[in-house]
CSV table of C-alpha atoms in Angstrom, one decimal:
chain,number,residue,atom,x,y,z
B,127,MET,CA,30.8,7.5,8.6
B,128,ALA,CA,27.0,7.1,9.0
B,129,MET,CA,24.4,5.6,6.5
B,130,HIS,CA,23.0,8.0,5.2
B,131,SER,CA,19.4,7.4,3.6
B,132,LEU,CA,18.2,10.3,1.1
B,133,MET,CA,14.6,8.5,0.8
B,134,PHE,CA,12.1,10.6,-2.2
B,135,GLY,CA,8.4,9.9,-1.7
B,136,TRP,CA,4.8,10.9,-1.9
B,137,GLU,CA,2.7,10.2,0.4
B,138,TYR,CA,3.4,9.0,4.0
B,139,PRO,CA,1.3,9.2,7.3
B,140,PRO,CA,-0.6,11.1,8.6
B,141,ARG,CA,-1.8,12.4,5.7
B,142,HIS,CA,-1.4,9.3,2.9
B,143,LEU,CA,-5.0,7.0,0.9
B,144,GLY,CA,-3.4,4.2,1.8
B,145,GLY,CA,-0.1,1.2,2.0
B,146,LEU,CA,2.3,3.2,1.1
B,147,GLY,CA,3.0,5.9,3.0
B,148,VAL,CA,2.2,3.3,6.1
B,149,ALA,CA,4.7,0.9,4.3
B,150,CYS,CA,7.0,4.2,4.2
B,151,GLN,CA,6.5,5.0,7.9
B,152,GLY,CA,7.3,1.7,8.8
B,153,LEU,CA,10.4,0.5,6.7
B,154,VAL,CA,11.3,4.0,7.7
B,155,ARG,CA,11.5,3.5,11.6
B,156,GLY,CA,13.1,0.7,11.3
B,157,LEU,CA,15.7,1.9,9.2
B,158,LEU,CA,16.4,4.9,12.5
B,159,HIS,CA,16.6,1.0,15.0
B,160,HIS,CA,19.5,0.3,12.5
B,161,GLY,CA,21.6,3.8,12.9
B,162,VAL,CA,20.5,5.0,9.6
B,163,ARG,CA,20.0,8.5,9.4
B,164,VAL,CA,17.2,9.3,6.6
B,165,THR,CA,16.2,12.1,4.9
B,166,LEU,CA,12.7,11.8,3.7
B,167,ILE,CA,11.3,14.5,0.8
B,168,LEU,CA,7.8,14.8,0.5
B,169,PRO,CA,5.0,15.9,-1.8
B,170,THR,CA,2.9,18.5,0.2
B,171,GLU,CA,0.6,21.6,-0.6
B,172,SER,CA,1.1,24.3,0.5
B,173,GLU,CA,-1.1,28.0,1.0
B,174,THR,CA,1.5,29.6,0.3
B,175,ASP,CA,4.0,29.9,-2.7
B,176,ASP,CA,7.1,29.1,-1.3
B,177,THR,CA,8.6,25.8,-3.5
B,178,ASP,CA,11.4,24.2,0.1
B,179,VAL,CA,7.8,23.8,2.7
B,180,ARG,CA,9.4,22.5,6.1
B,181,PHE,CA,7.1,21.2,8.6
B,182,PRO,CA,7.9,21.2,11.9
B,183,THR,CA,10.6,17.0,12.1
B,184,ASP,CA,9.0,14.6,13.7
B,185,ALA,CA,10.2,12.4,16.0
B,186,PHE,CA,10.8,9.7,13.0
B,187,ALA,CA,12.6,10.8,10.0
B,188,GLU,CA,13.5,13.9,8.7
B,189,GLN,CA,11.3,15.0,6.6
B,190,LEU,CA,11.5,18.4,3.2
B,191,HIS,CA,8.9,18.7,1.2
B,192,VAL,CA,8.3,20.4,-1.5
B,193,ASN,CA,5.6,22.8,-2.8
B,194,SER,CA,3.4,20.2,-5.0
B,195,LEU,CA,0.3,19.1,-6.0
B,196,LEU,CA,1.3,15.9,-6.9
B,197,GLN,CA,-0.8,13.3,-4.8
B,198,PRO,CA,-1.1,9.3,-3.6
B,199,TYR,CA,-2.1,7.2,-6.2
B,200,ALA,CA,-2.2,10.4,-9.1
B,201,SER,CA,-3.9,10.2,-12.3
B,202,PHE,CA,-3.8,12.2,-15.4
B,203,GLU,CA,-7.2,12.8,-15.4
B,204,SER,CA,-7.0,13.2,-11.0
B,205,TYR,CA,-4.4,16.1,-11.4
B,206,GLU,CA,-6.4,16.7,-14.0
B,207,ALA,CA,-9.6,17.9,-12.4
B,208,HIS,CA,-7.3,18.9,-9.0
B,209,ILE,CA,-5.4,21.9,-11.5
B,210,ARG,CA,-8.5,23.5,-12.2
B,211,LYS,CA,-9.1,24.3,-8.4
B,212,VAL,CA,-6.3,26.1,-8.5
B,213,PRO,CA,-6.3,29.9,-9.4
B,214,ARG,CA,-5.0,30.7,-13.1
B,215,ASN,CA,-2.1,32.9,-11.1
B,216,LYS,CA,-0.7,29.6,-9.4
B,217,GLN,CA,-1.6,26.6,-12.6
B,218,GLU,CA,2.2,27.4,-14.2
B,219,MET,CA,4.3,26.8,-11.1
B,220,TYR,CA,3.0,23.7,-9.8
B,221,GLY,CA,2.2,22.5,-13.5
B,222,GLN,CA,-0.2,22.0,-15.9
B,223,ASP,CA,-0.6,18.6,-15.9
B,224,LEU,CA,0.5,15.2,-14.4
B,225,GLY,CA,3.3,15.4,-16.2
B,226,GLN,CA,5.1,18.8,-15.9
B,227,ALA,CA,4.1,18.4,-12.1
B,228,ILE,CA,6.5,15.7,-11.8
B,229,ALA,CA,9.2,17.7,-13.4
B,230,ASN,CA,8.7,20.9,-11.2
B,231,TYR,CA,9.3,18.3,-8.6
B,232,THR,CA,11.9,17.0,-9.5
B,233,GLU,CA,13.8,20.1,-10.2
B,234,LEU,CA,13.1,21.4,-6.8
B,235,SER,CA,13.4,18.6,-4.7
B,236,VAL,CA,16.9,18.1,-6.1
B,237,GLN,CA,17.5,21.2,-5.6
B,238,MET,CA,16.8,20.4,-1.6
B,239,THR,CA,19.1,18.1,-1.6
B,240,GLU,CA,22.4,20.0,-2.5
B,241,ASP,CA,23.8,20.7,0.5
B,242,LEU,CA,23.1,17.0,2.0
B,243,HIS,CA,25.3,14.0,1.9
B,244,PRO,CA,23.9,10.5,1.0
B,245,THR,CA,25.4,7.1,0.7
B,246,VAL,CA,22.1,5.7,-1.4
B,247,VAL,CA,19.0,7.4,-2.8
B,248,HIS,CA,15.7,5.5,-2.5
B,249,CYS,CA,12.4,6.2,-4.5
B,250,HIS,CA,9.1,4.8,-3.5
B,251,ASP,CA,7.3,4.0,-6.7
B,252,TRP,CA,6.7,6.8,-10.4
B,253,MET,CA,6.8,9.8,-9.3
B,254,THR,CA,10.3,9.5,-7.6
B,255,TYR,CA,11.7,7.8,-10.1
B,256,GLU,CA,13.6,10.7,-12.2
B,257,ALA,CA,13.9,13.1,-8.3
B,258,GLY,CA,15.8,9.6,-7.8
B,259,ARG,CA,17.8,9.6,-10.8
B,260,LYS,CA,18.8,13.1,-10.9
B,261,ALA,CA,19.4,13.7,-6.8
B,262,ALA,CA,22.0,9.4,-7.1
B,263,GLN,CA,24.0,11.5,-9.9
B,264,TYR,CA,24.8,13.9,-8.7
B,265,HIS,CA,25.3,12.2,-5.4
B,266,HIS,CA,27.8,9.7,-7.0
B,267,VAL,CA,26.2,7.4,-4.6
B,268,PRO,CA,24.2,4.2,-5.8
B,269,LEU,CA,20.2,4.3,-6.6
B,270,VAL,CA,17.2,1.9,-4.8
B,271,THR,CA,13.9,1.5,-6.6
B,272,HIS,CA,11.1,0.2,-5.2
B,273,ILE,CA,8.0,-0.6,-6.5
B,274,HIS,CA,5.0,-1.5,-3.6
B,275,ALA,CA,3.1,-1.8,-7.1
B,276,THR,CA,3.0,-1.3,-10.9
B,277,GLU,CA,0.6,1.0,-13.3
B,278,LEU,CA,-0.4,-2.3,-14.4
B,279,ASP,CA,-1.6,-3.9,-10.8
B,280,ARG,CA,-3.6,-0.4,-10.9
B,281,THR,CA,-5.0,-0.4,-14.3
B,282,ASN,CA,-5.6,-4.1,-15.0
B,283,TYR,CA,-2.9,-4.4,-17.8
B,284,SER,CA,-4.2,-1.3,-19.4
B,285,PRO,CA,-2.0,1.4,-18.7
B,286,ASN,CA,-1.1,4.3,-19.5
B,287,ASP,CA,2.5,4.4,-21.7
B,288,TYR,CA,3.8,7.7,-20.2
B,289,ILE,CA,3.6,6.1,-16.6
B,290,TYR,CA,3.9,2.5,-18.2
B,291,GLU,CA,7.5,4.4,-19.6
B,292,GLN,CA,8.7,6.0,-16.6
B,293,GLU,CA,9.1,3.1,-14.7
B,294,ARG,CA,10.7,1.1,-17.1
B,295,LYS,CA,12.9,3.6,-17.4
B,296,GLY,CA,13.2,3.9,-13.4
B,297,PHE,CA,13.9,0.3,-13.7
B,298,THR,CA,16.2,-0.2,-16.5
B,299,LEU,CA,18.8,3.1,-14.2
B,300,ALA,CA,18.7,1.7,-10.6
B,301,ASP,CA,21.4,-0.1,-9.3
B,302,LYS,CA,19.0,-2.4,-7.6
B,303,ILE,CA,15.1,-2.9,-7.3
B,304,ILE,CA,12.7,-3.6,-4.1
B,305,ALA,CA,10.1,-5.6,-5.3
B,306,VAL,CA,7.5,-6.0,-2.7
B,307,SER,CA,6.8,-9.7,-2.8
B,308,ASN,CA,8.1,-12.9,-5.4
B,309,TYR,CA,4.6,-11.5,-7.4
B,310,THR,CA,5.5,-8.2,-8.3
B,311,LYS,CA,9.3,-9.7,-9.0
B,312,ASN,CA,7.7,-11.7,-11.7
B,313,ILE,CA,5.5,-8.7,-13.0
B,314,LEU,CA,9.1,-7.3,-13.3
B,315,MET,CA,11.2,-9.7,-14.8
B,316,THR,CA,8.0,-10.7,-17.2
B,317,HIS,CA,6.5,-7.4,-18.1
B,318,TYR,CA,9.1,-4.7,-17.7
B,319,ALA,CA,12.6,-7.4,-18.0
B,320,VAL,CA,14.3,-6.8,-15.6
B,321,SER,CA,16.7,-9.6,-15.2
B,322,ALA,CA,15.8,-11.5,-11.8
B,323,GLU,CA,18.6,-10.9,-11.3
B,324,LYS,CA,18.4,-7.4,-9.9
B,325,ILE,CA,16.0,-7.2,-7.8
B,326,LEU,CA,15.6,-7.4,-4.1
B,327,VAL,CA,12.7,-9.0,-3.0
B,328,VAL,CA,11.1,-7.7,1.0
B,329,HIS,CA,8.0,-8.0,2.3
B,330,ASN,CA,6.3,-5.4,3.9
B,331,GLY,CA,6.9,-5.6,7.7
B,332,SER,CA,3.8,-5.0,10.2
B,333,ALA,CA,3.6,-2.4,13.4
B,334,ASP,CA,0.9,-4.5,14.8
B,335,LEU,CA,1.3,-6.7,17.8
B,336,PRO,CA,0.3,-10.2,18.0
B,337,PRO,CA,-3.8,-10.8,19.4
B,338,SER,CA,-3.3,-11.8,22.7
B,339,PRO,CA,-4.4,-15.4,24.1
B,340,ALA,CA,-7.1,-13.5,25.9
B,341,PHE,CA,-8.4,-11.3,22.6
B,342,LEU,CA,-8.5,-14.6,21.1
B,343,GLN,CA,-10.5,-16.5,23.1
B,344,SER,CA,-13.2,-13.4,23.6
B,345,LYS,CA,-13.2,-12.9,19.9
B,346,LEU,CA,-14.0,-17.2,19.6
B,347,GLU,CA,-16.8,-16.8,22.4
B,348,MET,CA,-18.8,-13.9,21.1
B,349,LYS,CA,-22.0,-14.7,19.2
B,350,LYS,CA,-23.1,-12.8,16.8
B,351,LYS,CA,-26.9,-13.0,15.8
B,352,HIS,CA,-25.5,-11.1,12.5
B,353,PRO,CA,-21.9,-12.6,11.7
B,354,LEU,CA,-20.1,-9.4,10.1
B,355,VAL,CA,-17.3,-10.0,6.7
B,356,LEU,CA,-14.7,-7.0,6.0
B,357,PHE,CA,-13.6,-5.5,3.5
B,358,LEU,CA,-11.4,-2.9,3.1
B,359,GLY,CA,-10.0,-0.9,0.5
B,360,ARG,CA,-9.9,1.9,-2.1
B,361,MET,CA,-12.8,1.7,-4.1
B,362,VAL,CA,-10.9,1.1,-7.6
B,363,THR,CA,-11.0,-2.1,-9.7
B,364,GLN,CA,-7.8,-2.8,-8.8
B,365,LYS,CA,-9.0,-3.9,-5.2
B,366,GLY,CA,-11.6,-5.7,-6.1
B,367,ALA,CA,-14.6,-4.4,-4.2
B,368,VAL,CA,-17.4,-5.8,-7.6
B,369,GLN,CA,-16.0,-9.4,-6.6
B,370,PHE,CA,-16.3,-9.1,-3.0
B,371,LEU,CA,-20.0,-8.7,-3.4
B,372,GLN,CA,-20.7,-11.0,-5.9
B,373,MET,CA,-18.9,-13.1,-3.4
B,374,ALA,CA,-21.6,-10.9,-0.5
B,375,ALA,CA,-24.8,-12.3,-3.2
B,376,LEU,CA,-24.0,-15.8,-2.5
B,377,VAL,CA,-23.2,-15.5,1.2
B,378,HIS,CA,-27.1,-14.5,0.7
B,379,ALA,CA,-28.1,-16.5,-0.2
B,380,ILE,CA,-27.9,-19.6,2.4
B,381,ARG,CA,-27.3,-17.4,5.2
B,382,PRO,CA,-29.1,-14.6,5.1
B,383,GLU,CA,-28.6,-12.3,8.4
B,384,VAL,CA,-24.7,-11.7,7.6
B,385,GLN,CA,-23.8,-8.3,7.0
B,386,PHE,CA,-21.2,-7.0,4.8
B,387,VAL,CA,-18.7,-3.5,5.0
B,388,LEU,CA,-17.2,-2.2,2.5
B,389,ALA,CA,-14.4,1.0,4.4
B,390,GLY,CA,-12.7,2.9,1.9
B,391,ASP,CA,-13.0,5.6,-0.9
B,392,GLY,CA,-12.4,5.9,-4.5
B,393,HIS,CA,-14.5,6.6,-7.5
B,394,MET,CA,-16.3,3.4,-7.9
B,395,PHE,CA,-18.3,4.4,-4.5
B,396,GLY,CA,-21.2,5.2,-6.5
B,397,GLU,CA,-20.8,2.2,-8.5
B,398,LEU,CA,-20.6,-0.2,-6.2
B,399,ILE,CA,-23.9,1.1,-4.1
B,400,LEU,CA,-26.4,1.0,-6.7
B,401,LEU,CA,-24.4,-2.4,-7.5
B,402,SER,CA,-25.4,-4.0,-4.0
B,403,CYS,CA,-28.8,-2.5,-5.0
B,404,GLU,CA,-28.3,-4.7,-7.8
B,405,TYR,CA,-28.5,-7.3,-6.0
B,406,GLY,CA,-30.5,-7.2,-3.5
B,407,LEU,CA,-28.1,-6.4,-0.7
B,408,GLN,CA,-29.1,-3.1,0.4
B,409,ASP,CA,-29.9,-4.1,3.4
B,410,ASN,CA,-27.5,-6.4,4.5
B,411,VAL,CA,-24.5,-4.3,2.8
B,412,MET,CA,-22.5,-0.9,4.6
B,413,PHE,CA,-20.7,1.0,3.1
B,414,ALA,CA,-18.5,3.3,5.5
B,415,GLY,CA,-16.3,5.5,3.5
B,416,LYS,CA,-13.1,6.4,3.6
B,417,VAL,CA,-11.6,5.7,7.9
B,418,GLY,CA,-8.9,6.7,9.9
B,419,LEU,CA,-6.8,4.5,12.5
B,420,CYS,CA,-9.4,3.8,15.4
B,421,GLU,CA,-12.2,2.9,13.1
B,422,ALA,CA,-9.6,0.3,11.0
B,423,ASN,CA,-9.3,-1.7,13.9
B,424,HIS,CA,-12.4,-1.4,15.3
B,425,LEU,CA,-14.3,-3.2,12.1
B,426,TYR,CA,-11.2,-5.9,12.3
B,427,GLU,CA,-12.0,-6.6,15.5
B,428,GLN,CA,-15.7,-6.9,15.5
B,429,ALA,CA,-15.0,-8.7,12.1
B,430,ASP,CA,-15.9,-12.7,11.7
B,431,CYS,CA,-13.8,-12.8,8.7
B,432,PHE,CA,-11.4,-10.2,6.3
B,433,VAL,CA,-12.0,-10.9,2.6
B,434,MET,CA,-9.3,-9.1,-0.2
B,435,PRO,CA,-10.3,-9.9,-4.1
B,436,SER,CA,-7.6,-7.5,-5.4
B,437,LEU,CA,-7.4,-8.4,-9.0
B,438,SER,CA,-3.8,-7.4,-8.7
B,439,GLU,CA,-2.3,-6.8,-5.6
B,440,PRO,CA,1.8,-6.4,-4.8
B,441,PHE,CA,1.2,-7.1,-1.5
B,442,GLY,CA,-1.7,-5.5,0.9
B,443,LEU,CA,-1.2,-4.5,4.1
B,444,VAL,CA,-4.2,-4.7,5.6
B,445,ALA,CA,-4.6,-8.1,5.6
B,446,LEU,CA,-1.5,-8.1,8.0
B,447,GLU,CA,-3.7,-5.4,10.6
B,448,ALA,CA,-6.3,-8.4,10.1
B,449,ILE,CA,-4.7,-11.0,12.0
B,450,ALA,CA,-3.6,-8.6,13.9
B,451,HIS,CA,-6.9,-7.6,14.9
B,452,GLY,CA,-7.7,-12.1,14.8
B,453,THR,CA,-10.0,-11.4,12.3
B,454,PRO,CA,-9.3,-15.0,9.8
B,455,VAL,CA,-8.2,-13.5,6.5
B,456,ILE,CA,-9.2,-15.1,2.1
B,457,LEU,CA,-7.1,-13.6,-0.1
B,458,SER,CA,-6.5,-13.3,-3.1
B,459,ARG,CA,-4.1,-15.2,-5.0
B,460,GLN,CA,-2.6,-13.0,-6.8
B,461,SER,CA,-1.5,-10.8,-4.2
B,462,GLY,CA,1.8,-11.2,-2.6
B,463,ALA,CA,0.3,-11.2,1.3
B,464,ALA,CA,-0.5,-14.9,0.3
B,465,GLU,CA,3.0,-15.0,0.3
B,466,VAL,CA,3.5,-14.5,3.8
B,467,ILE,CA,1.1,-16.0,5.4
B,468,ASP,CA,0.8,-19.7,5.5
B,469,ASP,CA,-2.7,-19.9,7.9
B,470,CYS,CA,-5.4,-18.6,5.9
B,471,PHE,CA,-7.8,-19.6,2.7
B,472,ARG,CA,-6.1,-18.8,-1.4
B,473,VAL,CA,-8.6,-17.7,-3.9
B,474,ASP,CA,-8.8,-16.6,-7.5
B,475,PHE,CA,-9.7,-13.0,-7.4
B,476,TRP,CA,-12.3,-14.5,-9.7
B,477,ASP,CA,-14.1,-17.4,-8.3
B,478,THR,CA,-16.4,-15.9,-7.1
B,479,ASP,CA,-18.1,-19.3,-5.9
B,480,LYS,CA,-15.2,-20.8,-4.0
B,481,MET,CA,-14.5,-17.0,-2.6
B,482,ALA,CA,-18.1,-17.9,-0.7
B,483,ASP,CA,-17.4,-21.0,0.3
B,484,CYS,CA,-14.5,-19.7,2.2
B,485,VAL,CA,-16.5,-17.0,3.8
B,486,LEU,CA,-19.5,-19.8,4.6
B,487,THR,CA,-16.9,-22.1,6.3
B,488,VAL,CA,-15.1,-19.4,8.3
B,489,LEU,CA,-18.6,-19.0,9.3
B,490,ARG,CA,-19.5,-21.9,10.0
B,491,GLU,CA,-17.3,-23.7,11.2
B,492,ASP,CA,-16.2,-22.2,15.3
B,493,ALA,CA,-12.7,-24.9,16.0
B,494,LEU,CA,-11.5,-23.5,12.5
B,495,ALA,CA,-11.9,-19.5,12.6
B,496,HIS,CA,-10.3,-20.2,16.5
B,497,GLN,CA,-7.4,-21.6,14.7
B,498,LEU,CA,-6.8,-19.8,12.1
B,499,ARG,CA,-6.9,-16.8,14.9
B,500,SER,CA,-4.4,-18.4,17.0
B,501,TYR,CA,-1.2,-18.8,14.0
B,502,ALA,CA,-1.7,-14.9,14.0
B,503,PRO,CA,1.6,-14.8,16.1
B,504,ARG,CA,3.9,-16.6,14.0
B,505,THR,CA,3.6,-14.6,11.3
B,506,LEU,CA,3.7,-11.4,12.7
B,507,GLN,CA,6.9,-12.2,14.3
B,508,LYS,CA,8.9,-13.1,10.7
B,509,LEU,CA,7.5,-10.1,9.7
B,510,THR,CA,8.7,-6.7,11.6
B,511,TRP,CA,9.8,-3.8,10.3
B,512,GLN,CA,12.8,-4.0,12.4
B,513,ARG,CA,13.4,-7.3,10.9
B,514,GLN,CA,12.6,-6.2,7.2
B,515,ALA,CA,14.5,-2.9,7.0
B,516,GLY,CA,17.7,-4.8,8.5
B,517,ILE,CA,18.1,-6.9,5.3
B,518,VAL,CA,17.4,-3.0,3.5
B,519,GLN,CA,20.5,-1.6,5.6
B,520,SER,CA,22.4,-4.5,4.4
B,521,LEU,CA,21.7,-3.8,0.5
B,522,TYR,CA,22.9,-0.6,0.9
B,523,THR,CA,26.1,-2.2,2.8
B,524,ASP,CA,26.1,-4.1,0.0
B,525,LEU,CA,25.7,-1.4,-2.4
B,526,THR,CA,28.0,1.3,-1.1
B,527,GLN,CA,31.1,-1.0,-0.7
B,528,CYS,CA,31.0,-1.6,-4.5
């Protein structure tokens, strides 16, 4: 019988805000390449009262959508703001708070799976853990918990107690945990008391093709009057946009012609604009807001340097996207991507002086920048989603044969 993965997620392209949805799609496509059937359960807000919202199956996976207000990267505060916009007669159906919304999603989504016959249940991040646990129990199959980011990452180690407990419970009850990096594995061992033997590290993959030699040569030859340094990520504490602006101020003092672009949206957006003015960067910083795939690709291609200064980054798919466009990267040591991209600068997120020195070096040393670009293919070739999904398929096989 063919392997059938019943997968619970909470974002998936084209409806996604961050890297989790992109990673889920890459993994699903990779599993399908290996002959694994995938059924993906997702929360989706609907204008109807139906609890079972079925969308056309895309070319890559069977999708079942549960009518729910759960949003990517939701917090109790953001959910409360969202539910207030919903008519009162529908608020109870969705859930008055985030905990109730997750309970409703869990009950409905597990009901939707009763006629399926999965061989394994695979759930992504904390909002799906209870649904995954109940589905695995109902179908008497192994449970795989996939951790893309912990509450500690998102909150700079000031977690919401409820969310932290849901994570801890999910890790305890799983048969196996997939962590997206050794960095995340260490967090699970240190702060959630998970044994090393229970964790399998599967780094995220890349769906991008390596840059061609001709493209790399064209970037080398492209001389700009105003070099461009790029940040792309959500405007939240975790992603280090404040540190990026601190670095930008240091670079600006030496190279006032350098331009900086911050692409992304989030609750700190207005605060960061004010901060850039305080640093005297109003003429050198552009806030692009949330960008789509085409806009992001254009920014990567135009950038002379990409900086990912995250305070705590389980992986950081944007780093792979940047090198796929021939852009040298400077990465926080507190990230998973720094484990797999050999040819880059690594700095501690708090060391903005070193970060600025790295940016200035990349902008000054054309030969070094070209060398960093030319190494991108070997990184991308060893991190394809087909290869990473093959590791997950092997895990499925091991669990179902026990």
